[in-house]
Amino acid sequence: MEESCLSRTRSIISWLSSLSDISVVLRGKNKAMYNPNQDNGDFVIVTNIEKLKFTGKKFENKKYYKHTGYPGGIKEITPYELKKRNRSHDVLKFAVKRMLPGGPLAKKQLSKLKMYYGEKHPHSSQNPVEINFSKLNKKNKI
């Protein structure tokens, strides 16, 4: 397994988590030995997550839903409220989670996603490979 490091400055969340970026590397679809029922993916380290952006008015209007399991127990939260609660890393995690298939394998693959505020991360001893997706995809910049 190798590690990929993404330093995101002013990136759009939907393009970052889409098929061309994080979810493909987590699942291992960028490798020749890809198998859908095995975990062949790599670790992904995302830095500067406080600088991620939404397009349009999605930052205030987009809603994430969850259910408590009790009648009438549906809860909703917006990315703006998550940022106020200092949980802005959950916004990226929700976006990537919805790009992966459901089930125990997806939970294992999602655990390989590491997110950090700022440039520093504790994985520098593993010599992660820097991937600049903004050069690969011109839509990934504001």
PDB file of C-alpha atoms in Angstrom:
ATOM      1  CA  MET A   1       0.000   0.000   0.000  1.00  0.00           C
ATOM      2  CA  GLU A   2       1.205   3.465  -0.766  1.00  0.00           C
ATOM      3  CA  GLU A   3       0.008   6.812   0.483  1.00  0.00           C
ATOM      4  CA  SER A   4      -1.158   9.742  -1.575  1.00  0.00           C
ATOM      5  CA  CYS A   5      -1.054  13.264  -0.175  1.00  0.00           C
ATOM      6  CA  LEU A   6      -3.381  16.006  -1.381  1.00  0.00           C
ATOM      7  CA  SER A   7      -2.795  19.609  -0.409  1.00  0.00           C
ATOM      8  CA  ARG A   8      -6.046  21.317  -1.211  1.00  0.00           C
ATOM      9  CA  THR A   9      -6.246  25.076  -1.519  1.00  0.00           C
ATOM     10  CA  ARG A  10      -9.502  26.545  -2.819  1.00  0.00           C
ATOM     11  CA  SER A  11     -10.780  23.231  -4.199  1.00  0.00           C
ATOM     12  CA  ILE A  12     -14.396  22.411  -4.851  1.00  0.00           C
ATOM     13  CA  ILE A  13     -15.687  19.537  -2.719  1.00  0.00           C
ATOM     14  CA  SER A  14     -17.710  17.786  -5.404  1.00  0.00           C
ATOM     15  CA  TRP A  15     -14.782  17.618  -7.836  1.00  0.00           C
ATOM     16  CA  LEU A  16     -12.357  16.605  -5.120  1.00  0.00           C
ATOM     17  CA  SER A  17     -14.393  13.614  -3.974  1.00  0.00           C
ATOM     18  CA  SER A  18     -15.635  12.596  -7.416  1.00  0.00           C
ATOM     19  CA  LEU A  19     -14.595   9.718  -9.618  1.00  0.00           C
ATOM     20  CA  SER A  20     -11.421  11.446 -10.787  1.00  0.00           C
ATOM     21  CA  ASP A  21     -10.012  11.949  -7.313  1.00  0.00           C
ATOM     22  CA  ILE A  22     -10.283  10.507  -3.820  1.00  0.00           C
ATOM     23  CA  SER A  23     -12.859   7.734  -4.210  1.00  0.00           C
ATOM     24  CA  VAL A  24     -10.956   6.106  -7.083  1.00  0.00           C
ATOM     25  CA  VAL A  25      -7.704   5.995  -5.108  1.00  0.00           C
ATOM     26  CA  LEU A  26      -9.458   4.692  -1.965  1.00  0.00           C
ATOM     27  CA  ARG A  27     -11.096   1.851  -3.900  1.00  0.00           C
ATOM     28  CA  GLY A  28      -7.978   1.028  -5.915  1.00  0.00           C
ATOM     29  CA  LYS A  29      -9.605   1.596  -9.303  1.00  0.00           C
ATOM     30  CA  ASN A  30      -6.485   3.376 -10.513  1.00  0.00           C
ATOM     31  CA  LYS A  31      -4.521   0.108 -10.338  1.00  0.00           C
ATOM     32  CA  ALA A  32      -4.359  -2.719 -12.852  1.00  0.00           C
ATOM     33  CA  MET A  33      -5.129  -5.341 -10.189  1.00  0.00           C
ATOM     34  CA  TYR A  34      -8.487  -3.779  -9.200  1.00  0.00           C
ATOM     35  CA  ASN A  35     -11.022  -6.238  -7.845  1.00  0.00           C
ATOM     36  CA  PRO A  36     -14.400  -4.930  -6.625  1.00  0.00           C
ATOM     37  CA  ASN A  37     -14.649  -7.356  -3.693  1.00  0.00           C
ATOM     38  CA  GLN A  38     -11.165  -6.714  -2.288  1.00  0.00           C
ATOM     39  CA  ASP A  39      -9.594  -3.715  -0.633  1.00  0.00           C
ATOM     40  CA  ASN A  40      -6.729  -2.802  -2.952  1.00  0.00           C
ATOM     41  CA  GLY A  41      -6.909   0.951  -2.351  1.00  0.00           C
ATOM     42  CA  ASP A  42      -4.283   3.276  -0.976  1.00  0.00           C
ATOM     43  CA  PHE A  43      -4.318   5.669   1.927  1.00  0.00           C
ATOM     44  CA  VAL A  44      -5.245   9.254   1.037  1.00  0.00           C
ATOM     45  CA  ILE A  45      -4.079  12.201   3.138  1.00  0.00           C
ATOM     46  CA  VAL A  46      -5.913  15.482   2.568  1.00  0.00           C
ATOM     47  CA  THR A  47      -4.429  18.653   4.048  1.00  0.00           C
ATOM     48  CA  ASN A  48      -5.813  22.201   4.156  1.00  0.00           C
ATOM     49  CA  ILE A  49      -9.389  20.971   4.551  1.00  0.00           C
ATOM     50  CA  GLU A  50     -10.425  24.322   5.998  1.00  0.00           C
ATOM     51  CA  LYS A  51     -10.008  25.839   2.505  1.00  0.00           C
ATOM     52  CA  LEU A  52     -12.475  23.557   0.698  1.00  0.00           C
ATOM     53  CA  LYS A  53     -15.309  25.350  -1.093  1.00  0.00           C
ATOM     54  CA  PHE A  54     -18.792  24.705  -2.448  1.00  0.00           C
ATOM     55  CA  THR A  55     -20.156  26.140  -5.677  1.00  0.00           C
ATOM     56  CA  GLY A  56     -23.242  28.328  -5.663  1.00  0.00           C
ATOM     57  CA  LYS A  57     -25.321  28.483  -2.491  1.00  0.00           C
ATOM     58  CA  LYS A  58     -24.732  24.867  -1.499  1.00  0.00           C
ATOM     59  CA  PHE A  59     -22.805  25.920   1.599  1.00  0.00           C
ATOM     60  CA  GLU A  60     -26.011  27.288   3.182  1.00  0.00           C
ATOM     61  CA  ASN A  61     -28.694  25.257   1.356  1.00  0.00           C
ATOM     62  CA  LYS A  62     -27.314  21.689   1.115  1.00  0.00           C
ATOM     63  CA  LYS A  63     -28.655  19.380   3.827  1.00  0.00           C
ATOM     64  CA  TYR A  64     -27.300  16.136   5.214  1.00  0.00           C
ATOM     65  CA  TYR A  65     -29.915  13.840   6.751  1.00  0.00           C
ATOM     66  CA  LYS A  66     -29.649  11.088   9.332  1.00  0.00           C
ATOM     67  CA  HIS A  67     -32.261   9.119  11.236  1.00  0.00           C
ATOM     68  CA  THR A  68     -32.069   8.160  14.898  1.00  0.00           C
ATOM     69  CA  GLY A  69     -34.189   5.042  14.440  1.00  0.00           C
ATOM     70  CA  TYR A  70     -37.123   6.414  16.410  1.00  0.00           C
ATOM     71  CA  PRO A  71     -40.386   7.641  14.849  1.00  0.00           C
ATOM     72  CA  GLY A  72     -39.979  11.262  13.790  1.00  0.00           C
ATOM     73  CA  GLY A  73     -36.259  11.083  14.479  1.00  0.00           C
ATOM     74  CA  ILE A  74     -34.954  12.538  11.234  1.00  0.00           C
ATOM     75  CA  LYS A  75     -32.183  15.088  11.750  1.00  0.00           C
ATOM     76  CA  GLU A  76     -30.734  17.506   9.212  1.00  0.00           C
ATOM     77  CA  ILE A  77     -27.616  19.643   9.219  1.00  0.00           C
ATOM     78  CA  THR A  78     -26.031  22.000   6.695  1.00  0.00           C
ATOM     79  CA  PRO A  79     -22.323  22.419   5.886  1.00  0.00           C
ATOM     80  CA  TYR A  80     -22.522  25.922   7.381  1.00  0.00           C
ATOM     81  CA  GLU A  81     -23.658  24.494  10.737  1.00  0.00           C
ATOM     82  CA  LEU A  82     -20.931  21.844  10.591  1.00  0.00           C
ATOM     83  CA  LYS A  83     -18.309  24.546  10.064  1.00  0.00           C
ATOM     84  CA  LYS A  84     -19.685  26.562  13.000  1.00  0.00           C
ATOM     85  CA  ARG A  85     -19.356  23.456  15.190  1.00  0.00           C
ATOM     86  CA  ASN A  86     -15.730  23.030  13.990  1.00  0.00           C
ATOM     87  CA  ARG A  87     -16.572  19.765  12.197  1.00  0.00           C
ATOM     88  CA  SER A  88     -15.754  20.871   8.659  1.00  0.00           C
ATOM     89  CA  HIS A  89     -13.812  17.646   8.076  1.00  0.00           C
ATOM     90  CA  ASP A  90     -17.182  15.829   8.157  1.00  0.00           C
ATOM     91  CA  VAL A  91     -18.275  17.693   5.006  1.00  0.00           C
ATOM     92  CA  LEU A  92     -15.519  16.054   2.962  1.00  0.00           C
ATOM     93  CA  LYS A  93     -16.116  12.724   4.681  1.00  0.00           C
ATOM     94  CA  PHE A  94     -19.836  12.810   3.775  1.00  0.00           C
ATOM     95  CA  ALA A  95     -19.007  13.611   0.151  1.00  0.00           C
ATOM     96  CA  VAL A  96     -16.499  10.762  -0.182  1.00  0.00           C
ATOM     97  CA  LYS A  97     -18.747   8.321   1.687  1.00  0.00           C
ATOM     98  CA  ARG A  98     -21.530   8.887  -0.822  1.00  0.00           C
ATOM     99  CA  MET A  99     -19.139   8.112  -3.697  1.00  0.00           C
ATOM    100  CA  LEU A 100     -18.297   4.668  -2.259  1.00  0.00           C
ATOM    101  CA  PRO A 101     -20.630   1.654  -2.419  1.00  0.00           C
ATOM    102  CA  GLY A 102     -22.445   0.720   0.774  1.00  0.00           C
ATOM    103  CA  GLY A 103     -21.351  -2.090   3.034  1.00  0.00           C
ATOM    104  CA  PRO A 104     -18.502  -3.203   5.256  1.00  0.00           C
ATOM    105  CA  LEU A 105     -15.879  -2.906   2.509  1.00  0.00           C
ATOM    106  CA  ALA A 106     -16.711   0.768   1.970  1.00  0.00           C
ATOM    107  CA  LYS A 107     -16.353   1.439   5.699  1.00  0.00           C
ATOM    108  CA  LYS A 108     -12.905  -0.138   5.632  1.00  0.00           C
ATOM    109  CA  GLN A 109     -11.935   1.905   2.583  1.00  0.00           C
ATOM    110  CA  LEU A 110     -13.237   5.124   4.145  1.00  0.00           C
ATOM    111  CA  SER A 111     -11.034   4.531   7.179  1.00  0.00           C
ATOM    112  CA  LYS A 112      -8.030   5.019   4.867  1.00  0.00           C
ATOM    113  CA  LEU A 113      -8.989   8.675   4.339  1.00  0.00           C
ATOM    114  CA  LYS A 114      -6.989  10.965   6.639  1.00  0.00           C
ATOM    115  CA  MET A 115      -7.870  14.671   6.857  1.00  0.00           C
ATOM    116  CA  TYR A 116      -5.894  17.456   8.529  1.00  0.00           C
ATOM    117  CA  TYR A 117      -6.162  21.204   9.004  1.00  0.00           C
ATOM    118  CA  GLY A 118      -3.156  23.109   7.688  1.00  0.00           C
ATOM    119  CA  GLU A 119      -0.119  21.757   5.864  1.00  0.00           C
ATOM    120  CA  LYS A 120       1.310  19.495   8.584  1.00  0.00           C
ATOM    121  CA  HIS A 121       0.394  15.846   9.058  1.00  0.00           C
ATOM    122  CA  PRO A 122       1.993  13.007  11.061  1.00  0.00           C
ATOM    123  CA  HIS A 123       2.434  10.721   8.023  1.00  0.00           C
ATOM    124  CA  SER A 124       5.530  12.370   6.563  1.00  0.00           C
ATOM    125  CA  SER A 125       7.717   9.413   7.569  1.00  0.00           C
ATOM    126  CA  GLN A 126       5.796   7.190   5.118  1.00  0.00           C
ATOM    127  CA  ASN A 127       6.905   9.462   2.224  1.00  0.00           C
ATOM    128  CA  PRO A 128       3.459  10.003   0.680  1.00  0.00           C
ATOM    129  CA  VAL A 129       3.252  10.773  -3.030  1.00  0.00           C
ATOM    130  CA  GLU A 130       2.026  14.325  -3.719  1.00  0.00           C
ATOM    131  CA  ILE A 131      -0.852  14.366  -6.204  1.00  0.00           C
ATOM    132  CA  ASN A 132      -1.861  17.678  -7.734  1.00  0.00           C
ATOM    133  CA  PHE A 133      -5.367  17.062  -9.060  1.00  0.00           C
ATOM    134  CA  SER A 134      -5.887  20.694  -9.995  1.00  0.00           C
ATOM    135  CA  LYS A 135      -3.377  20.210 -12.833  1.00  0.00           C
ATOM    136  CA  LEU A 136      -5.154  17.044 -13.966  1.00  0.00           C
ATOM    137  CA  ASN A 137      -8.659  18.523 -13.888  1.00  0.00           C
ATOM    138  CA  LYS A 138      -9.182  22.181 -14.800  1.00  0.00           C
ATOM    139  CA  LYS A 139     -12.630  22.178 -13.160  1.00  0.00           C
ATOM    140  CA  ASN A 140     -11.120  21.563  -9.733  1.00  0.00           C
ATOM    141  CA  LYS A 141     -10.218  25.220  -9.173  1.00  0.00           C
ATOM    142  CA  ILE A 142     -12.255  28.271  -8.288  1.00  0.00           C
TER     143      ILE A 142
END
